[in-house]
Tab-separated table of C-alpha atoms in Angstrom:
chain	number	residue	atom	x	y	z
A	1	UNK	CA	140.853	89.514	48.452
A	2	UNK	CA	139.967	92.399	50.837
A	3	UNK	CA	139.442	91.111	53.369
A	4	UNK	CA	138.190	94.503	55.215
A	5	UNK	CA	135.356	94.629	52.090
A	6	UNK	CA	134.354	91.294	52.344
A	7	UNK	CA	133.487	92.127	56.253
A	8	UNK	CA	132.362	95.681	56.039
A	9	UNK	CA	129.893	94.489	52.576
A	10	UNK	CA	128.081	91.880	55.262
A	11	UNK	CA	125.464	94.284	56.379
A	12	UNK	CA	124.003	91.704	59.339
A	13	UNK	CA	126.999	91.941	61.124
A	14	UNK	CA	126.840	96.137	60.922
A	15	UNK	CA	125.161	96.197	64.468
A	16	UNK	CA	127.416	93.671	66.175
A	17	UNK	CA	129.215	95.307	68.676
A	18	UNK	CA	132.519	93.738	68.229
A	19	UNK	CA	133.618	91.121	65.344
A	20	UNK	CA	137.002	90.292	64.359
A	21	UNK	CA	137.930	88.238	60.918
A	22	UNK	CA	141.519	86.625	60.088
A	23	UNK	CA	142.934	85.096	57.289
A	24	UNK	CA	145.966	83.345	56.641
A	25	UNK	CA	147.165	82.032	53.274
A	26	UNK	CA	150.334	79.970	53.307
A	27	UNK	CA	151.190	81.298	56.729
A	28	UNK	CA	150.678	85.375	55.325
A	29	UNK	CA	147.871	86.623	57.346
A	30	UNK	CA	145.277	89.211	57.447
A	31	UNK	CA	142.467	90.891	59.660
A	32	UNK	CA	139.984	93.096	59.858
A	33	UNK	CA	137.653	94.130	62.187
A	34	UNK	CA	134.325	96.332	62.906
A	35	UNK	CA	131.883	97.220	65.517
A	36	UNK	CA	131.790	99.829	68.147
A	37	UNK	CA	134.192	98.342	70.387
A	38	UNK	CA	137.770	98.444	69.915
A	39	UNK	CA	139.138	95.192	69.167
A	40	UNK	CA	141.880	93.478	67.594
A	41	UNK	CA	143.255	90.152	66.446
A	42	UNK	CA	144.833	89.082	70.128
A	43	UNK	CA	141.182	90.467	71.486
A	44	UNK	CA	139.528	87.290	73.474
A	45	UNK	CA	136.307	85.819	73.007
A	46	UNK	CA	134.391	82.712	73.876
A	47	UNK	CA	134.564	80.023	71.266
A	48	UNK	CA	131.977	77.649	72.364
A	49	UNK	CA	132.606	74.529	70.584
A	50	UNK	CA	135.636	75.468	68.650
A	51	UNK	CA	137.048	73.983	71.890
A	52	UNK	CA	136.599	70.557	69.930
A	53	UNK	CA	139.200	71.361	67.844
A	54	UNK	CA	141.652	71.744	70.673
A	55	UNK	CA	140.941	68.794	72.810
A	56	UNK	CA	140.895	66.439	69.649
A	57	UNK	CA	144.271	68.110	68.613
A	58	UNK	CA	145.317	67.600	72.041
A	59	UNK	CA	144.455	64.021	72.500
A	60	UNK	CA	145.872	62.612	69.387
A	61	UNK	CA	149.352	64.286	69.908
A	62	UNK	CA	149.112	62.432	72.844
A	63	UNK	CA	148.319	59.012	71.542
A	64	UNK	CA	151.192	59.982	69.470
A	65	UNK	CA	153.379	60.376	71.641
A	66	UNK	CA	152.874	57.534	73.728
A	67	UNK	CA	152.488	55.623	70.556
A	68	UNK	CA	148.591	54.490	71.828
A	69	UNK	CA	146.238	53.729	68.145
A	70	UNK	CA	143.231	55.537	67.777
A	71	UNK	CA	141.306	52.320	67.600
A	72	UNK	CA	142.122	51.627	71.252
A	73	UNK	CA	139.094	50.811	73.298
A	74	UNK	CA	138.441	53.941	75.526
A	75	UNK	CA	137.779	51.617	78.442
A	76	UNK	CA	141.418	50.130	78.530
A	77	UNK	CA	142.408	54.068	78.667
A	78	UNK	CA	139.624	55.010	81.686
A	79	UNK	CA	140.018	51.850	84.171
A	80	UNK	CA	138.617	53.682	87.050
A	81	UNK	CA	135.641	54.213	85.023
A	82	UNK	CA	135.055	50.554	84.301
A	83	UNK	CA	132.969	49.294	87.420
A	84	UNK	CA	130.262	51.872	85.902
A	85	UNK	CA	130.784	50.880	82.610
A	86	UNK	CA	127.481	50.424	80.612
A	87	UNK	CA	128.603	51.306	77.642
A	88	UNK	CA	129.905	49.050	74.264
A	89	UNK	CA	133.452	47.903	75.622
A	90	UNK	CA	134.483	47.940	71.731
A	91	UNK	CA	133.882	52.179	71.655
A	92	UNK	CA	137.465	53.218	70.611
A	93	UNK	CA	139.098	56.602	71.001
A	94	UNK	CA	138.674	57.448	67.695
A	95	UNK	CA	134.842	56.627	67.235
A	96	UNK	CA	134.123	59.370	70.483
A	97	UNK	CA	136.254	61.703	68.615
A	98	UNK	CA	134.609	61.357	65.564
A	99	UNK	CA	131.094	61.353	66.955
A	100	UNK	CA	130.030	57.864	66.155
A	101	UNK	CA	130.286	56.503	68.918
A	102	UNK	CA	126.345	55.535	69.334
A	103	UNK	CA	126.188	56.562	72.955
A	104	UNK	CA	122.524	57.453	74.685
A	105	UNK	CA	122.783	61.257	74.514
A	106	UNK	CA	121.063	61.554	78.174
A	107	UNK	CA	123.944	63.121	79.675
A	108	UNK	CA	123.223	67.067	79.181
A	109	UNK	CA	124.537	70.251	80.552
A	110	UNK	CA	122.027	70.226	83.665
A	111	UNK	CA	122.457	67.208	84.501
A	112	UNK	CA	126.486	67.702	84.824
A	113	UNK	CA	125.865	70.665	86.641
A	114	UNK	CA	125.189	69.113	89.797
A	115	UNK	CA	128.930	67.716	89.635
A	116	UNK	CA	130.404	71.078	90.638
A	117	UNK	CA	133.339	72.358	89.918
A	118	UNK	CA	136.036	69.841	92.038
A	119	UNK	CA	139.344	68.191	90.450
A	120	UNK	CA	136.999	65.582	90.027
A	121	UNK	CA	133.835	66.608	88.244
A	122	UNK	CA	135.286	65.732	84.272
A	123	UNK	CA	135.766	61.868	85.362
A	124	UNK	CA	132.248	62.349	86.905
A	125	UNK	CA	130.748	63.499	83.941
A	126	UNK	CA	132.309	60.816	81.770
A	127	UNK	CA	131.827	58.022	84.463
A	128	UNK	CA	127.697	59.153	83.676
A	129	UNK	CA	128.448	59.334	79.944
A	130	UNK	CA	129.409	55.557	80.082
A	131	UNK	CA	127.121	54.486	82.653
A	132	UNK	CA	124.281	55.197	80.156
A	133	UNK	CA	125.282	52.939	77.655
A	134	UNK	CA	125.075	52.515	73.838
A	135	UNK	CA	121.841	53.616	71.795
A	136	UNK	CA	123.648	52.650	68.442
A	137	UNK	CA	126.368	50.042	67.511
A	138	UNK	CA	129.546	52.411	67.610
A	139	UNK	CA	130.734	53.450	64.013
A	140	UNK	CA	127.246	53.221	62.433
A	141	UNK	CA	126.174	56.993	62.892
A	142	UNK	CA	127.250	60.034	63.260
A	143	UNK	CA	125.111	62.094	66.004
A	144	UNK	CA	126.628	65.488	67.574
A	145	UNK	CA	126.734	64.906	71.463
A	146	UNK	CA	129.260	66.753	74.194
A	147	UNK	CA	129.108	63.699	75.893
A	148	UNK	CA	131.753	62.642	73.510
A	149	UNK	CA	134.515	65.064	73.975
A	150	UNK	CA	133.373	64.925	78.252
A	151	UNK	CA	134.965	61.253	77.849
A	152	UNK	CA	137.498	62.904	75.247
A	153	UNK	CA	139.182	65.477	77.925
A	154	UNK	CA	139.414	62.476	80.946
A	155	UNK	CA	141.262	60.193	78.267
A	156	UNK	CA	143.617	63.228	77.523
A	157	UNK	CA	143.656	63.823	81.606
A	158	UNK	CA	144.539	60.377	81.917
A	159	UNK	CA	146.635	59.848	79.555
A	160	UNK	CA	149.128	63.357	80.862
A	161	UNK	CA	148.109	61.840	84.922
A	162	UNK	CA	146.989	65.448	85.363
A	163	UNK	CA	143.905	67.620	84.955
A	164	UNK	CA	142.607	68.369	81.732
A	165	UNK	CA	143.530	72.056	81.902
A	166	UNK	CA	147.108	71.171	82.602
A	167	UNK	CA	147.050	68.287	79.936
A	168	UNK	CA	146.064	70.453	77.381
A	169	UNK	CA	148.165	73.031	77.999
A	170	UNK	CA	151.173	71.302	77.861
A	171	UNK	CA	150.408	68.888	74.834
A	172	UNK	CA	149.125	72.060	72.652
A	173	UNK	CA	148.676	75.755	73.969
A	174	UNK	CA	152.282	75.957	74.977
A	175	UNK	CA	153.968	74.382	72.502
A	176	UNK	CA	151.788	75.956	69.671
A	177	UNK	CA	152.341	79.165	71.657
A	178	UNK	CA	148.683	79.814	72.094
A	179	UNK	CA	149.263	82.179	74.861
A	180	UNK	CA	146.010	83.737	74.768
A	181	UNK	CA	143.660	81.011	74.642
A	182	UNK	CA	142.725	78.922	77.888
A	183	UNK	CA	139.860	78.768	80.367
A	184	UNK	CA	140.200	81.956	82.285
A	185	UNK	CA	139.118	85.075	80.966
A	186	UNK	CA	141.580	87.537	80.760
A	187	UNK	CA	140.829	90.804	82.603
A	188	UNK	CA	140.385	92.496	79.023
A	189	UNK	CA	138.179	89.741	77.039
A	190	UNK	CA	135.127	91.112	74.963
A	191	UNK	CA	131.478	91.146	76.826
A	192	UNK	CA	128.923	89.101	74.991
A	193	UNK	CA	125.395	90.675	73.740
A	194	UNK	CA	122.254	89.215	73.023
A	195	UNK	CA	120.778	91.802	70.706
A	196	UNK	CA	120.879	95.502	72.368
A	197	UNK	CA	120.896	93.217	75.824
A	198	UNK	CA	124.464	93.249	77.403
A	199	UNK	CA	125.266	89.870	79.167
A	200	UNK	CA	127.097	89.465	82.421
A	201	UNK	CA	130.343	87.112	82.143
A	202	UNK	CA	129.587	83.544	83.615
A	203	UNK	CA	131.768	80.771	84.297
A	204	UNK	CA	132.046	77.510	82.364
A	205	UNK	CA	131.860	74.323	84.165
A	206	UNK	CA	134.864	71.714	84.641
A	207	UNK	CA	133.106	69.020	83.831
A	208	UNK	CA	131.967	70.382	80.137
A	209	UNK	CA	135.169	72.493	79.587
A	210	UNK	CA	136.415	69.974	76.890
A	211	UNK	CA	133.573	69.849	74.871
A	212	UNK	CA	133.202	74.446	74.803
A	213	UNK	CA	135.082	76.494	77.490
A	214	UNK	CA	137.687	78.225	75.998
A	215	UNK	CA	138.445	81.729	75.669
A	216	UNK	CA	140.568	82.408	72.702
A	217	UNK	CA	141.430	84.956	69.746
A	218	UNK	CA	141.972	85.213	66.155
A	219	UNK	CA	145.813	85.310	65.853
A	220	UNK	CA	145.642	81.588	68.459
A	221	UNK	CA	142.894	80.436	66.262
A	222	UNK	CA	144.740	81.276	63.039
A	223	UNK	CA	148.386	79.832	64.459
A	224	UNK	CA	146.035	76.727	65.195
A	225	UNK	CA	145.091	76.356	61.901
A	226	UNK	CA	148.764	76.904	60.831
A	227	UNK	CA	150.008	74.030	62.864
A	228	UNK	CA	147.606	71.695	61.853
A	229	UNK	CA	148.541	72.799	58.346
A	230	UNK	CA	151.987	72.101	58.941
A	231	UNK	CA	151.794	68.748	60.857
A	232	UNK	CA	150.759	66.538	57.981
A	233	UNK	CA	150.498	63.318	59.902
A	234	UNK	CA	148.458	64.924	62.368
A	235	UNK	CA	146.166	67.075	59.843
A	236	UNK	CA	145.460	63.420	57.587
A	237	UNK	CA	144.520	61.846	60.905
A	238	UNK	CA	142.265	64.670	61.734
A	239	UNK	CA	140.435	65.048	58.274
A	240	UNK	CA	139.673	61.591	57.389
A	241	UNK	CA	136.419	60.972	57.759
A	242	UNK	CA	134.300	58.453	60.385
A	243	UNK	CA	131.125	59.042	59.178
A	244	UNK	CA	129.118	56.784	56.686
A	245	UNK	CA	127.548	58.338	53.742
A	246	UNK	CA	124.193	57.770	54.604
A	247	UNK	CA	125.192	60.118	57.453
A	248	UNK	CA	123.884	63.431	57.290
A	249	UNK	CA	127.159	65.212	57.298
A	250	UNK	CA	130.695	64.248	56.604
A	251	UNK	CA	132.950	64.570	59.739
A	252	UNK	CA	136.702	63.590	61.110
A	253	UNK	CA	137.816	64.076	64.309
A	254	UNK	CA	136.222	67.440	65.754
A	255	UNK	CA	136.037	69.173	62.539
A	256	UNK	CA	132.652	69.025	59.739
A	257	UNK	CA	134.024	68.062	56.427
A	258	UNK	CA	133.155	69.935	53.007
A	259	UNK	CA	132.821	68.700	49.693
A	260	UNK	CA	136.370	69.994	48.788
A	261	UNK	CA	137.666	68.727	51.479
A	262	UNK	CA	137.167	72.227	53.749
A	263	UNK	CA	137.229	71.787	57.153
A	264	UNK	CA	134.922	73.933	59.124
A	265	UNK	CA	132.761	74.395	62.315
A	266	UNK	CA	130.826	77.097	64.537
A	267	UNK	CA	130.536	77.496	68.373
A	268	UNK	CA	127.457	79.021	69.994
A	269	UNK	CA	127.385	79.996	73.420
A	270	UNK	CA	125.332	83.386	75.274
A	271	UNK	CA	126.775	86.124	74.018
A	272	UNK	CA	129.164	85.066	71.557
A	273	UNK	CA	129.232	83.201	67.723
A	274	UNK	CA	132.405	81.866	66.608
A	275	UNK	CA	133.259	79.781	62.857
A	276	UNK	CA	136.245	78.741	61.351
A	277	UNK	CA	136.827	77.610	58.197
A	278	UNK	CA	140.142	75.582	56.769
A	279	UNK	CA	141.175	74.761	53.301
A	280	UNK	CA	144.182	72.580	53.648
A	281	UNK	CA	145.143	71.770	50.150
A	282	UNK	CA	145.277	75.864	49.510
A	283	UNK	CA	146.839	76.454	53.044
A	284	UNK	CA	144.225	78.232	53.892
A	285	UNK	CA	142.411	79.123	57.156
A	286	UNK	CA	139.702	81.397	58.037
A	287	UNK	CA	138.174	82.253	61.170
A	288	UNK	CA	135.824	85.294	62.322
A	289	UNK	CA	134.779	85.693	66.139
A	290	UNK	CA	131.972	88.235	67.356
A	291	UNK	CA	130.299	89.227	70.470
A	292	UNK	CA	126.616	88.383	69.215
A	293	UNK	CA	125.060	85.353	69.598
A	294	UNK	CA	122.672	86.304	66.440
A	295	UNK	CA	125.319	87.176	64.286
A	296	UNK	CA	126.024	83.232	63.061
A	297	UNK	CA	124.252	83.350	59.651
A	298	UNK	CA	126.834	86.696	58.832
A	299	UNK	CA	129.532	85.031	60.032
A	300	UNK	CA	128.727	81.840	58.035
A	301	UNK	CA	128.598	84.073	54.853
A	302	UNK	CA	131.611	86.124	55.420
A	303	UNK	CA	133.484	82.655	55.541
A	304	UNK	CA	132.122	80.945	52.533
A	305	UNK	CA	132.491	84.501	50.693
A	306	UNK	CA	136.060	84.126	51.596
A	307	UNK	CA	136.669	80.416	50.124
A	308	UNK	CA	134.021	80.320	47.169
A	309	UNK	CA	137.049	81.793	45.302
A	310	UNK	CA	139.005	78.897	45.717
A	311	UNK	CA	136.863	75.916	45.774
A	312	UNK	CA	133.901	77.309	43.921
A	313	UNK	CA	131.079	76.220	46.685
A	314	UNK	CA	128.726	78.028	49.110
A	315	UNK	CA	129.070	76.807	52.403
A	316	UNK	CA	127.418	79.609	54.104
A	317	UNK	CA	124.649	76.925	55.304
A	318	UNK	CA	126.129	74.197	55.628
A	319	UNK	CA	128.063	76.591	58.245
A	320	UNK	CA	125.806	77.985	60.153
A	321	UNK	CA	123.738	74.939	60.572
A	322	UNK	CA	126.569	72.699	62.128
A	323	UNK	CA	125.566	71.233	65.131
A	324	UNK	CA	127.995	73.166	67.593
């Protein structure tokens, strides 16, 4: 594969200012780029909801390490949360991660906006996660909500007895040396368009940071792949799916699961569409980050282009319609 063709034959993505693709096949990678501005593969973007992947990676190293099972009720992990808590006290670690946790989704991004920015405002934003309570028995469905990885981050903060940022930098970006990934955006990070409308750079908020703040690039994103790749307890834990199948989507912990056993997701924010794609029984991983927040249905294609190859399926839907 070409992978220069595949991206220069996808003729939505010819007015993007700025997209960058990577592949890596049993740890040999590749990637090509296009657009006006000059970018490369250590070039940072916003990657929404990719994020997920990072904090789920995070936290389950951790219960690792301090040799914590998934199916540990989050409340016996968040004491200081439990004078609010409304929520079921069954709700393990691994249903939030998984998205099946059956919470009320009534915790949005305006309503943790009034939270600020303080050391404080993630345990805020979970404390209201909890306080409204169960919708759903947890483990019956699967329904997408942030709310999920906001109580996700303060179980990895607690867990480390340090901020989220700190936690997750120590548990993942610096061992995996992800260098250019974190919540910061580097002086030289890629301005995000909405159609021929440049958009100013805004910050993202503490309090949702787990759930969509990073800033990374396509050599971190690919070396992420790699290491989940070559972590096999970690990858099975990841990939096994929590979802039922009269859910409408099969899904593990942060990642959407394909029919051969892909692993993929996309993250949306202003400015900016980001997907990545894994296939870990070919030890493969895909990934292609732009600077358009229209360009999702291209970058969907350009992905499943890359894998139909191997697996023989078109996920160029299923991709672009993930819930990120």
């Amino acid at each position: 594969m070409n992978l220069q063709d595949v991206l220069d034959k996808q003729v939505n993505l010819h007015g993007v200012p700025a997209v960058v693709a990577g592949l890596s096949v049993a740890g040999t990678r590749s990637v090509a780029t296009r657009g006006a501005v000059q970018v490369t593969s250590d070039s940072c973007f916003r990657i929404a909801s990719l994020t997920k992947t990072f904090t789920s990676g995070a936290l389950v190293l951790t219960l690792r390490e301090h040799d914590v099972p998934l199916s540990t009720p989050a409340i016996e992990l968040l004491p200081d949360l439990a004078p609010d808590w409304r929520a079921d006290t069954s709700l393990t670690v691994e249903q939030i991660l998984g998205q099946v946790s059956g919470l009320r989704e009534s915790v949005d991004s305006s309503t943790v906006a009034t939270l600020g920015d303080g050391r404080h405002a993630l345990n805020e934003a979970a404390r209201l996660v909890v306080r409204a309570g169960n919708e759903k028995e947890p483990g019956a469905h699967w329904s997408y909500y942030n709310g999920n990885y906001f109580l996700a981050g303060a179980i990895l903060a607690a867990l480390n007895g340090a901020s989220y940022e700190t936690a997750l930098k120590k548990k993942l970006l610096e061992p995996w040396r992800l260098f250019r990934t974190g919540f910061d955006a580097p002086r030289d990070s890629v301005t995000g368009w909405d159609g021929p409308t440049e958009l100013p750079r805004s910050d993202y908020p503490h309090s949702r940071r787990p759930s969509g703040g990073l800033w990374s690039c396509v050599s971190d994103l690919l070396a992420l792949g790699e290491g989940l790749l070559g972590d096999p307890a970690l990858l099975q834990e990841i990939r096994r799916p929590r979802t039922t199948p009269d859910d409408s989507m099969t899904y593990g912990l942060g990642w959407a699961l394909g029919p051969s056993g892909q692993m993929y997701l996309n993250g949306r924010l202003p400015g900016y569409r980001a997907a990545m794609l894994l296939v870990p029984d070919k030890d493969y991983v895909s990934v292609v980050l732009t600077n358009q927040q229209r360009a999702l249905p291209a970058v969907a294609r350009v992905l499943s282009d890359m894998q139909q190859n191997l697996t023989g399926q078109d996920l160029a839907t299923a991709i672009d319609r993930f819930a990120a």
